[in-house]
Coordinates of C-alpha atoms and ligand atoms in Angstrom, one line a residue:
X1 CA -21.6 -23.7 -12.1
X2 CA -18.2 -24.5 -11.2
X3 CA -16.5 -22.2 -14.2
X4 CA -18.5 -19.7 -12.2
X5 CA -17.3 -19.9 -9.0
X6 CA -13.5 -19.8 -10.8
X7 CA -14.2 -16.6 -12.4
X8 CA -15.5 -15.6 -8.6
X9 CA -12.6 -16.8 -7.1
X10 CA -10.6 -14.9 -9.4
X11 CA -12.7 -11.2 -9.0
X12 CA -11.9 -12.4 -5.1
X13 CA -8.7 -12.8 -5.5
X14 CA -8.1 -9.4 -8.0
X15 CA -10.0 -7.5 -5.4
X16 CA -7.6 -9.2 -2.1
X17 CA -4.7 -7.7 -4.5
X18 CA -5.7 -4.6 -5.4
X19 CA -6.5 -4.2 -1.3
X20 CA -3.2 -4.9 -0.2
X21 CA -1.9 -2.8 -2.5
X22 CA -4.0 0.2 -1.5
X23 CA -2.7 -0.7 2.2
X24 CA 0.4 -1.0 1.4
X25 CA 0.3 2.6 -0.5
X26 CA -0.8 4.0 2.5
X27 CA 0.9 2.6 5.1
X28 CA 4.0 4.3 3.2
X29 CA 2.1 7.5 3.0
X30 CA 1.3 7.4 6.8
X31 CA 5.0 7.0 7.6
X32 CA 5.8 9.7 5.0
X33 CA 3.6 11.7 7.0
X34 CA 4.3 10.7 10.4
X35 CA 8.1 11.6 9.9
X36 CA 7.0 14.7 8.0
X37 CA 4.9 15.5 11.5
X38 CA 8.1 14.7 13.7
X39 CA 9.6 18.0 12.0
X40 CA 6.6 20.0 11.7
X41 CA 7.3 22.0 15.4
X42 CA 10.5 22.9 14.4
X43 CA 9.4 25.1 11.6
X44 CA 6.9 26.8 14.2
X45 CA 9.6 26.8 16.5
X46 CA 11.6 28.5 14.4
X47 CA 9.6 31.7 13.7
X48 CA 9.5 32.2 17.6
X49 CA 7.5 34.6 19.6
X50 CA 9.7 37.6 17.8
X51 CA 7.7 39.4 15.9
X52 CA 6.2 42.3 17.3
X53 CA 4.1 42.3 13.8
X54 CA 2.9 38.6 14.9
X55 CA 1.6 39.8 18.4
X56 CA -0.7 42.3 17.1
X57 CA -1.9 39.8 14.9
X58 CA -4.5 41.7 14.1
X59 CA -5.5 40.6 10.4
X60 CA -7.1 37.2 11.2
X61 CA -8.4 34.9 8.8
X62 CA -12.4 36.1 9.8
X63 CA -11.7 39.3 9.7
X64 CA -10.7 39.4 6.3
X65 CA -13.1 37.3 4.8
X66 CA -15.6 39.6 5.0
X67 CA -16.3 42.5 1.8
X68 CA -16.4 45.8 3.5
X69 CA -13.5 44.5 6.2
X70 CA -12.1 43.2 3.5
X71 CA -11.7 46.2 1.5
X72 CA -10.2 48.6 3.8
X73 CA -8.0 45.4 5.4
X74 CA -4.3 46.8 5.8
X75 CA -3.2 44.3 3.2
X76 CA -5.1 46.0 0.1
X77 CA -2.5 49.0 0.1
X78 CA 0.6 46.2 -0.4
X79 CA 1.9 43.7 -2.3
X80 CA -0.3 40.4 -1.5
X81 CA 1.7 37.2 -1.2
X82 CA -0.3 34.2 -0.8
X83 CA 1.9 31.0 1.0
X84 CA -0.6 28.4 -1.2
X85 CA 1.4 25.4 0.8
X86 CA 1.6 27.1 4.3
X87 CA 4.9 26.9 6.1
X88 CA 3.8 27.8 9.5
X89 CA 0.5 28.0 11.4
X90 CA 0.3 31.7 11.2
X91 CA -3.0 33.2 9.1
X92 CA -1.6 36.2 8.1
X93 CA 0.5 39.3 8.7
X94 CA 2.0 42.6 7.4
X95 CA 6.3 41.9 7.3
X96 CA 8.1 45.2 6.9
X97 CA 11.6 44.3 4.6
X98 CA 13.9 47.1 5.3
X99 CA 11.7 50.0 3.8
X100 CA 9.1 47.7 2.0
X101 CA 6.5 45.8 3.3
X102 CA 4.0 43.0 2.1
X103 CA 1.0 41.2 3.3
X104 CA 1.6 37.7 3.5
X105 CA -1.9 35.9 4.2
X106 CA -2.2 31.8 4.0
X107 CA -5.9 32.7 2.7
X108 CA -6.6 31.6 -0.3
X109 CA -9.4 33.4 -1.7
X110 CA -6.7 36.0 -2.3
X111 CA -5.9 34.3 -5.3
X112 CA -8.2 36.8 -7.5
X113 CA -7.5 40.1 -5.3
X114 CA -6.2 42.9 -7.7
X115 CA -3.2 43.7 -5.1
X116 CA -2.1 39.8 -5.0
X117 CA 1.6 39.3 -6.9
X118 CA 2.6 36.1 -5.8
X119 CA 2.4 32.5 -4.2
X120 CA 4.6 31.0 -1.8
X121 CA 5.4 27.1 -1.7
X122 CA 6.9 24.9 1.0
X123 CA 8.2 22.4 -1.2
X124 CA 7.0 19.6 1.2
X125 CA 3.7 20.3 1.2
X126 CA 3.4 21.3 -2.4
X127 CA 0.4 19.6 -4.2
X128 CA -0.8 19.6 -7.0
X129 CA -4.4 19.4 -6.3
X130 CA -5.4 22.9 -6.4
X131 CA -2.0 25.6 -7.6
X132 CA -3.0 28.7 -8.7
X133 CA -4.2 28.9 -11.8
X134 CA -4.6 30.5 -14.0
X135 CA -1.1 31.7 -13.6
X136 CA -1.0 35.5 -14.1
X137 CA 1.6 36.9 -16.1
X138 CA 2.7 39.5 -13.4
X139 CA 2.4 36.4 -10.6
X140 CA 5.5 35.6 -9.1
X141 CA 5.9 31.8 -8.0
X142 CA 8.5 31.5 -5.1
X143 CA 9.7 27.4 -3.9
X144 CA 10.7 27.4 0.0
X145 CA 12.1 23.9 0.0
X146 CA 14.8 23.1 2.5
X147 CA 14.4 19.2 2.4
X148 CA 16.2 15.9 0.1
X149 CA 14.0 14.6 -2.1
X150 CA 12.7 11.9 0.3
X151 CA 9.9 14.8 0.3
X152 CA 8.5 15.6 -3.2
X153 CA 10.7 13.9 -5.5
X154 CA 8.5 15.7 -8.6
X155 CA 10.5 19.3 -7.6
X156 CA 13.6 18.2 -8.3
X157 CA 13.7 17.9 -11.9
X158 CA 14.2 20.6 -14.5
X159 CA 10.5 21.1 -15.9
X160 CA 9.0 21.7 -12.7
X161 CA 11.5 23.4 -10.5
X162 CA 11.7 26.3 -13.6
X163 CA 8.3 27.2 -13.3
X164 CA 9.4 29.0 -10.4
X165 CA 10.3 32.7 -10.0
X166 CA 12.2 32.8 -6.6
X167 CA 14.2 29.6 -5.1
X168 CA 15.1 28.9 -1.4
X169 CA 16.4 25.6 -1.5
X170 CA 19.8 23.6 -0.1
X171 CA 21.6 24.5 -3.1
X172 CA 24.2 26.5 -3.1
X173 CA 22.9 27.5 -6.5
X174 CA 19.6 28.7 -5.2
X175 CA 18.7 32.6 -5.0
X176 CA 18.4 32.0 -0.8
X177 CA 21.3 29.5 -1.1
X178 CA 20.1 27.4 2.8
X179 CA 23.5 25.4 2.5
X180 CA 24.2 26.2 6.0
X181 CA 21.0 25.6 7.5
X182 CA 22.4 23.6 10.4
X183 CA 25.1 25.8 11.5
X184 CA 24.2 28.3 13.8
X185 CA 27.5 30.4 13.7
X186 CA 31.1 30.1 13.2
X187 CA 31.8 30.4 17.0
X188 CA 29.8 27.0 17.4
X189 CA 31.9 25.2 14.9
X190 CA 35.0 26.3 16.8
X191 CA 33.7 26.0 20.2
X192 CA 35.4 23.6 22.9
X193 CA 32.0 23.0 25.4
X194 CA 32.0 19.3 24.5
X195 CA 35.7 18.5 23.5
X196 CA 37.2 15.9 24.8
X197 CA 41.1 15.1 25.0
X198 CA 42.2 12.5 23.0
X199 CA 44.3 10.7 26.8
X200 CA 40.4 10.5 27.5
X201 CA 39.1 9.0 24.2
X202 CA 42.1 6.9 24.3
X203 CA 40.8 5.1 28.0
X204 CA 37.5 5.2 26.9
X205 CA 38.4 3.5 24.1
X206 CA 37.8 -0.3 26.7
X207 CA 34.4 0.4 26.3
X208 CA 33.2 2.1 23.5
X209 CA 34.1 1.7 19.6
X210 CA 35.7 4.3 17.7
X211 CA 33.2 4.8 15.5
X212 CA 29.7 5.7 16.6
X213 CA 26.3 5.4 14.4
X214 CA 22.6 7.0 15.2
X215 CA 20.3 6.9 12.6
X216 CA 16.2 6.3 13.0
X217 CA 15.4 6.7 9.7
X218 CA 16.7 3.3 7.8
X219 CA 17.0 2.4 3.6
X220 CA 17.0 6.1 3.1
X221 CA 17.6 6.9 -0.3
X222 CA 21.2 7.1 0.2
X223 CA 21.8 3.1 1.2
X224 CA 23.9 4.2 3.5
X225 CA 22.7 1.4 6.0
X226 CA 24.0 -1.4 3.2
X227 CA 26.9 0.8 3.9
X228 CA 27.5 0.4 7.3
X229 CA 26.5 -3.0 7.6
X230 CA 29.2 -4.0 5.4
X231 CA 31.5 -1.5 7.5
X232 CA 30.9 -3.3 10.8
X233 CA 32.0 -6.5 9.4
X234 CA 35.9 -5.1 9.4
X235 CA 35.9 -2.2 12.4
X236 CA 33.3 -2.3 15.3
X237 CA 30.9 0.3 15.1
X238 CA 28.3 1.5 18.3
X239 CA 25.4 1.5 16.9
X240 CA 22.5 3.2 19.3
X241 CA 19.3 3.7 16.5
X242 CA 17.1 2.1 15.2
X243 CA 19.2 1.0 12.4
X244 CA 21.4 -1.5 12.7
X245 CA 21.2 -1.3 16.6
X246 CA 23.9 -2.6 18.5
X247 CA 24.0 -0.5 21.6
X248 CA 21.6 0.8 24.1
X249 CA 21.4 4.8 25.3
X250 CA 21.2 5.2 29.0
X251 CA 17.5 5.2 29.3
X252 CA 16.7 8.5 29.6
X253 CA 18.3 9.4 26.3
X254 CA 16.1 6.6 24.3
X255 CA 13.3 9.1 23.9
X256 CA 14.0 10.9 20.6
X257 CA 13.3 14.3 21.4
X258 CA 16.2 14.0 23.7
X259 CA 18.4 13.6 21.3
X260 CA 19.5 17.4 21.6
X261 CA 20.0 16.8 25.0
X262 CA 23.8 17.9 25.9
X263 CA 24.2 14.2 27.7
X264 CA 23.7 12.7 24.2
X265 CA 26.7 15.1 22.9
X266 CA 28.5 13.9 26.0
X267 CA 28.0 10.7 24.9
X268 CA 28.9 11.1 21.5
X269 CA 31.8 13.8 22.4
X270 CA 33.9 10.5 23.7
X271 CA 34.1 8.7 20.6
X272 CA 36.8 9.7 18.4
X273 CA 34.5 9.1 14.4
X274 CA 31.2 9.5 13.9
X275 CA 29.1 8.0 10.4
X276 CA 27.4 11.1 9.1
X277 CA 25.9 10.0 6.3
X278 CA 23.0 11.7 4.9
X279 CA 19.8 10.4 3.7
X280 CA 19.9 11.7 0.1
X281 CA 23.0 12.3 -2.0
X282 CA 22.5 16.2 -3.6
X283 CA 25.4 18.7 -4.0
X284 CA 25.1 21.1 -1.2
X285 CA 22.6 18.8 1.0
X286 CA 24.6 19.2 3.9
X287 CA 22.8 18.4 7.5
X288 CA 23.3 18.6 10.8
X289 CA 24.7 15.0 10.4
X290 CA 28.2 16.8 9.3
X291 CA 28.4 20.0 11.3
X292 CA 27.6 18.5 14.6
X293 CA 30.3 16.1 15.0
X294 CA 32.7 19.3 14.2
X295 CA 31.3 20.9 16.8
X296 CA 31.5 18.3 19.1
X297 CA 35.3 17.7 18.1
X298 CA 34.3 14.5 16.7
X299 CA 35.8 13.4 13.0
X300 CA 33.3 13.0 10.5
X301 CA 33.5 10.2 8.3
X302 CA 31.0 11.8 6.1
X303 CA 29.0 10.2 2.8
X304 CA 26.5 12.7 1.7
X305 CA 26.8 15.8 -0.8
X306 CA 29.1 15.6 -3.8
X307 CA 30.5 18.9 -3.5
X308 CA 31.5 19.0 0.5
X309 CA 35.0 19.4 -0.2
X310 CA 34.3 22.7 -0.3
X311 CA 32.5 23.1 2.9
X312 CA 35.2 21.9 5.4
X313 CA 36.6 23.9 7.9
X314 CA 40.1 23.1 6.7
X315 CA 41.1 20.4 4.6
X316 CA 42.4 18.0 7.2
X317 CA 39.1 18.1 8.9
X318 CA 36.7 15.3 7.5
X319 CA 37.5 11.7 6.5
X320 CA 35.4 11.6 3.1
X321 CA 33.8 7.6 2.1
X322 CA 34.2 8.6 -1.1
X323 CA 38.3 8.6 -1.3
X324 CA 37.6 5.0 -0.1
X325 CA 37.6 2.0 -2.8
X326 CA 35.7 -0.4 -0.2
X327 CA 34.2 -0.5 3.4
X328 CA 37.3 -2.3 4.4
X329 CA 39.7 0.0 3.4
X330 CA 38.2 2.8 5.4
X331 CA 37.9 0.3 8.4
X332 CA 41.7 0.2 7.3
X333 CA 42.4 3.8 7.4
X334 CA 40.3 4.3 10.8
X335 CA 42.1 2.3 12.7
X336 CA 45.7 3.2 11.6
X337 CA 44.6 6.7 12.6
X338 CA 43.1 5.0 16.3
X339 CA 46.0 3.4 16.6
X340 CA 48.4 6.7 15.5
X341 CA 47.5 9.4 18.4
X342 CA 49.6 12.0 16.0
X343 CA 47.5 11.3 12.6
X344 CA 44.1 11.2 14.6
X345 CA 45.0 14.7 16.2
X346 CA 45.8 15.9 13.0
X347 CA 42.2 15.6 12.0
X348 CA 41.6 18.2 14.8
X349 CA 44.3 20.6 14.9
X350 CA 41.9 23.5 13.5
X351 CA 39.4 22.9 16.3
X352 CA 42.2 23.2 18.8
X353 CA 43.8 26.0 17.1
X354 CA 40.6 27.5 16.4
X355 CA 41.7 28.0 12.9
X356 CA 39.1 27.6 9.6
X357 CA 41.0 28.2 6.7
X358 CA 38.1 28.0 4.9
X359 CA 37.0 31.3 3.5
X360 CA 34.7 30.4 1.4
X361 CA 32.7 28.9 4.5
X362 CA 33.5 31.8 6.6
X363 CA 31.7 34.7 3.8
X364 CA 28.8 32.4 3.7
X365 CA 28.4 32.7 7.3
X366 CA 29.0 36.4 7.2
X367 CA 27.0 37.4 4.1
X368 CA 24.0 34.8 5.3
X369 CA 20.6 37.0 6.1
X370 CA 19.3 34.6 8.7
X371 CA 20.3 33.2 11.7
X372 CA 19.9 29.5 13.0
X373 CA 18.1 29.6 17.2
X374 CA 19.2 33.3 17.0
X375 CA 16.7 35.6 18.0
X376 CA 19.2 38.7 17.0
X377 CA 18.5 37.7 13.4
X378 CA 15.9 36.7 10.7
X379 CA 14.9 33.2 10.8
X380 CA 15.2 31.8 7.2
X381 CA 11.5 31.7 6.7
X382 CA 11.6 35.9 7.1
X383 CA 14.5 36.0 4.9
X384 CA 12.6 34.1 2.3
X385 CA 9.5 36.3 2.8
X386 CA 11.4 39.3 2.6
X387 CA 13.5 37.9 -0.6
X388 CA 10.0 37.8 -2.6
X389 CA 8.6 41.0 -1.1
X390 CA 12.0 42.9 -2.1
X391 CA 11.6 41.6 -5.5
X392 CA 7.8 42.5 -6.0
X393 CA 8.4 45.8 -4.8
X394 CA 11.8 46.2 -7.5
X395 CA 9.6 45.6 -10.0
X396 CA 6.8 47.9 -8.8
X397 CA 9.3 50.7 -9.0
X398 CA 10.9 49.6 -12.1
X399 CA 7.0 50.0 -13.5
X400 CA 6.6 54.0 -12.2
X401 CA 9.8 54.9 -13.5
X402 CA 8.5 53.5 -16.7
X403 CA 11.1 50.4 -16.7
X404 CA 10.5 46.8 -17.9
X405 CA 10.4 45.2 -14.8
X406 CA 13.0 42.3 -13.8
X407 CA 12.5 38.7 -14.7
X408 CA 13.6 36.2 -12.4
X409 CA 13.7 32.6 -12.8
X410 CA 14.8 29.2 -11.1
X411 CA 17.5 27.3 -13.0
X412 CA 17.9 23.7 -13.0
X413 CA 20.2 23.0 -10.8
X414 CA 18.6 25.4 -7.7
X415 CA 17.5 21.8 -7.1
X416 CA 18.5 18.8 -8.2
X417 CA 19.5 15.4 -6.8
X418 CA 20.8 12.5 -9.4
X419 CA 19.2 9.2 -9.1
X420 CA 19.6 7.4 -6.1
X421 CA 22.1 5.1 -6.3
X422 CA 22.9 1.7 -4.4
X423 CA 26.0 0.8 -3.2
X424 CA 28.0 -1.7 -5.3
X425 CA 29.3 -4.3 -2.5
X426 CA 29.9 -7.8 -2.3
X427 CA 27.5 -9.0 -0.5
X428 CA 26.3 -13.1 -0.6
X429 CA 22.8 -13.7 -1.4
X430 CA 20.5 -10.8 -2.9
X431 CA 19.1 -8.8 0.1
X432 CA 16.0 -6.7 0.3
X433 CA 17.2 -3.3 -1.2
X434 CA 15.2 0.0 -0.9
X435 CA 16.9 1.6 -3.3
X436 CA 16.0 -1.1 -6.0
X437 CA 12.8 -1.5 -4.4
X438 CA 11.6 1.9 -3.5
X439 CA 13.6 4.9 -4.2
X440 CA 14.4 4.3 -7.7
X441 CA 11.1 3.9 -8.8
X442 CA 9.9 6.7 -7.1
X443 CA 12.9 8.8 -9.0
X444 CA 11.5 7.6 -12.0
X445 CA 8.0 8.6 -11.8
X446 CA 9.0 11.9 -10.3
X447 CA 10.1 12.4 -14.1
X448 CA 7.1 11.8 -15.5
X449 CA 5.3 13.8 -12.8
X450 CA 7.4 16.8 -13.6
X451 CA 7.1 16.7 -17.3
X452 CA 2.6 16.0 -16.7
X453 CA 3.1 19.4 -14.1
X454 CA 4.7 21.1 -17.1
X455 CA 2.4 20.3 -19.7
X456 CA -0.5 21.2 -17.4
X457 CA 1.4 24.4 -16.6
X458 CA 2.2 25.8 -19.9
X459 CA -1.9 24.6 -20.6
X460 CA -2.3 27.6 -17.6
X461 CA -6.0 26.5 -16.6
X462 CA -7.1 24.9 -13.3
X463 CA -6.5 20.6 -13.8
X464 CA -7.7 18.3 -11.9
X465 CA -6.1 15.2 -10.2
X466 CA -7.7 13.0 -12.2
X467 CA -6.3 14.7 -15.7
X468 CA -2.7 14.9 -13.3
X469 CA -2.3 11.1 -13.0
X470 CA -3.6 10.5 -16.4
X471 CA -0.7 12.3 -18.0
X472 CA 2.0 10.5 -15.6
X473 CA 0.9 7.4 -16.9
X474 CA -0.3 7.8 -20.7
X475 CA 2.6 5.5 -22.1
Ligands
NAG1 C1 43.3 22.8 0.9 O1 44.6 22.5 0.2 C2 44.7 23.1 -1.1 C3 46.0 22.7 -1.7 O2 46.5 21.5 -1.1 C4 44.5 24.6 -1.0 O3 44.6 25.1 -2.3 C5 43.2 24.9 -0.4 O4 43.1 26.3 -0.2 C6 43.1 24.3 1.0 N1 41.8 24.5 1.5 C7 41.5 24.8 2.7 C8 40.1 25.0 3.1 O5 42.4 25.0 3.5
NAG2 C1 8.1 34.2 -13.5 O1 8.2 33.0 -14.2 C2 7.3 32.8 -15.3 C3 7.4 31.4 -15.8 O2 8.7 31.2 -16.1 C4 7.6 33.9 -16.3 O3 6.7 33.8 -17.3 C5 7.5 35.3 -15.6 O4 7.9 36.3 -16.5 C6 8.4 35.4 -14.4 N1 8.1 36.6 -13.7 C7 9.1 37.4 -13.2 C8 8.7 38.6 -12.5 O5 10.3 37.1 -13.3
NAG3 C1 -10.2 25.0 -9.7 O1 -11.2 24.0 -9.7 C2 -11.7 23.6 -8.4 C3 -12.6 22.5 -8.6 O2 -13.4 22.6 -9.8 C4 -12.3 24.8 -7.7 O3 -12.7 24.4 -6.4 C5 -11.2 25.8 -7.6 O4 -11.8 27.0 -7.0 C6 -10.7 26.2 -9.0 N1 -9.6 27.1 -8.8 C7 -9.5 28.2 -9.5 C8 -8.3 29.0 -9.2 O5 -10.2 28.5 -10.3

């Protein structure tokens, strides 16, 4: 009797665990999800109303679904691409690309239709519950993925982002290189609208700190929070998000979706250093956490991509953590230059002048075929669209003319991040560390997760989740 009601307590006990566990999973899933949902608009947003293709809308999902409609449909006579991870809410629609033109449907019972070439991935929403196969030979497979690995780690390793035809990712590497996705134009970076004279930042100096922090999202992959909380200890720091919060906003600014609001670059315009320090640490991921303190006429003092010394405006420009030993020396080095009116202002001489001297940044911006809020240009979405449609269309010609047709295919490092990495300070007693904790981890099974997509891949027959997972974890 009683060694029963042990061997209950312990089922009790295995099944409280296992409960926890499963809430635990989720609860990180829901606020995955829940920052994923913050940014979903923005993509909408971003295709606009500009498409007079979009307005006549007239291939909607019902329509097409049904077999006579369905054969004489305007999208049987082109190139089908099938977005299998939607980007935006639209159903479908013929895109004109110069002097070719595709049919780009979010329908997935295209998958078998004779005139369908490709798939289309948002790399945030990519799943590998149901992909598309069997994978034709002739099917093109193009990765839209503009995020850090905080969203789908399994992309960013070399057996699964090469089973991809077409790349638009961060990388500068990429074959739609989105580096830049955060600049609008060159005119923005050099514009004086919210530049304020140093006499001014001097006096406002009484009140505020010279360096300024707002970041939401804390223990990002990056640790840039252990960071800064080691920082603050040597140079005061405002701090006005939820991490590490020191400061208030005026009230009407607390709302986040204020936080483009020109009062809030008023507010930050005063201060003479910003932290921009980004989430993830990937050459070329580069947000708007460095180009809007340039435009502002704020100094960066920027932690983030490896390879941003060759995306500053001119090399006196950004104060980089990196060339740092220790928190304390760069608490050193900013305030010799507060203290040094004629070293700070040399950090803005080119936004003064007007003067980038970097040409490498300036062809980028010229030889870019998007625009950022620009409703003269292509959003990047288009531009991606229109990439794969070219390319289809290449090879369709290349075939009547009797050529092979062209191969394509995404390289390693069109997106790829190195394991995150804590920070290596001195700090007293062991704290909670999401990098040890969390990110890590999370790196680590994204391997496996890479190498099980492969395997299935090169297998080229429909899986299911259940044969996924088992492959993750067979050792
Ligand atoms: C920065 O300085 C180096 C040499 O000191 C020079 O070669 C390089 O072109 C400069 N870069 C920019 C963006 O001005
Ligand atoms: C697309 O990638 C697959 C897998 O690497 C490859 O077999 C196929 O030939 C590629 N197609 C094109 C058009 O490049
Ligand atoms: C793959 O299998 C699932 C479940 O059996 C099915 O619903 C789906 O249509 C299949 N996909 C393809 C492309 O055959």
């Amino acid at each position: 009797m009683a060694r029963l009601s042990v061997k209950k307590l312990w089922v009790y006990c295995f099944c409280f665990s296992a409960l926890l566990f499963f809430l635990i999973v989720t609860l990180q899933v829901l606020v995955e999800l829940g920052q994923f949902e913050k940014k979903k608009p923005h993509h909408s947003d971003l295709r606009g109303n500009k498409h007079e293709v979009d307005q006549l809308n007239l291939f909607k999902k019902n329509n097409l679904l049904n077999g006579i409609e369905r054969l004489s449909d305007p999208g049987h006579q082109y190139p089908i691409l099938v977005w299998w991870s939607p980007l935006t809410g639209e159903d479908s629609r013929l895109a004109g690309c110069g002097k070719n033109t595709c049919f780009f449907t979010i329908d997935k019972t295209y998958y078998d239709h004779p005139m369908t070439e490709g798939f289309l991935f948002y790399g945030t929403d990519f799943n590998i519950e149901s992909l598309p196969f069997p994978r034709k030979a002739s099917h093109h497979w193009a990765l839209f993925h503009e995020e850090s690995p905080k969203n789908n780690y399994k992309l960013f390793h070399e057996p699964s982002i090469t089973l991809f035809n077409h790349t638009a990712t961060f990388s500068s590497h990429s074959h739609m290189p989105l580096t830049t996705q955060y600049l609008e134009s060159v005119e923005v970076l050099k514009s004086h609208t919210y530049l304020v004279p140093l006499s001014k930042k001097n006096s406002r100096r009484q009140n505020l700190a010279p360096l300024v922090y707002v970041q939401s999202d804390c223990d990002p992959p990056s640790d840039r929070d252990s960071y800064v909380r080691e920082l603050m200890k040597y140079i005061e720091v405002d701090s006005y998000g939820e991490c590490l919060h020191n400061r208030d906003l005026p009230p009407p600014l607390k709302n986040p979706s204020a936080m483009d609001d020109r009062h809030f670059y008023g507010i930050l315009a005063q201060y003479k250093f910003i932290l921009s320090f980004e989430n993830a640490v990937c050459d070329d991921y580069i947000t708007e956490k460095f180009w809007r303190p340039l435009k502002l006429g704020v100094v960066p003092v920027y932690y983030g991509s490896p390879s941003i010394a060759k995306w500053l405006p001119s090399n006196k420009s950004v104060v980089l953590v990196n060339t740092f030993a220790s928190p304390q020396d760069l608490a050193e080095y900013i305030k010799d230059l507060d203290q040094n009116d004629k070293k700070y202002e040399a950090y803005l001489e080119w936004k003064w002048t007007g003067e980038i001297s970097n040409q490498m940044l300036l062809t980028t911006m010229k030889e870019r075929s998007w625009g950022v809020q620009d409703i003269s240009q292509d959003n990047y979405i288009d531009a991606f669209e229109c990439m794969v449609c070219n390319r289809v269309w290449e090879n369709t010609n290349r075939k009547k003319q009797g050529l092979v047709p062209r191969l394509w295919q995404a390289q390693a490092n069109h997106l790829s991040c190195p394991a995150p990495k804590a920070f290596s300070l001195s700090h007293g007693p062991t704290r909670w560390s999401s990098v040890r904790e969390v990110w890590k981890p999370s790196f680590e099974q994204s391997k496996k997760e890479a190498h099980a997509l492969r395997q299935l891949a090169e297998r080229n027959a429909n899986f299911t989740v259940e044969e996924f997972w088992k492959l993750v974890f067979k050792d």
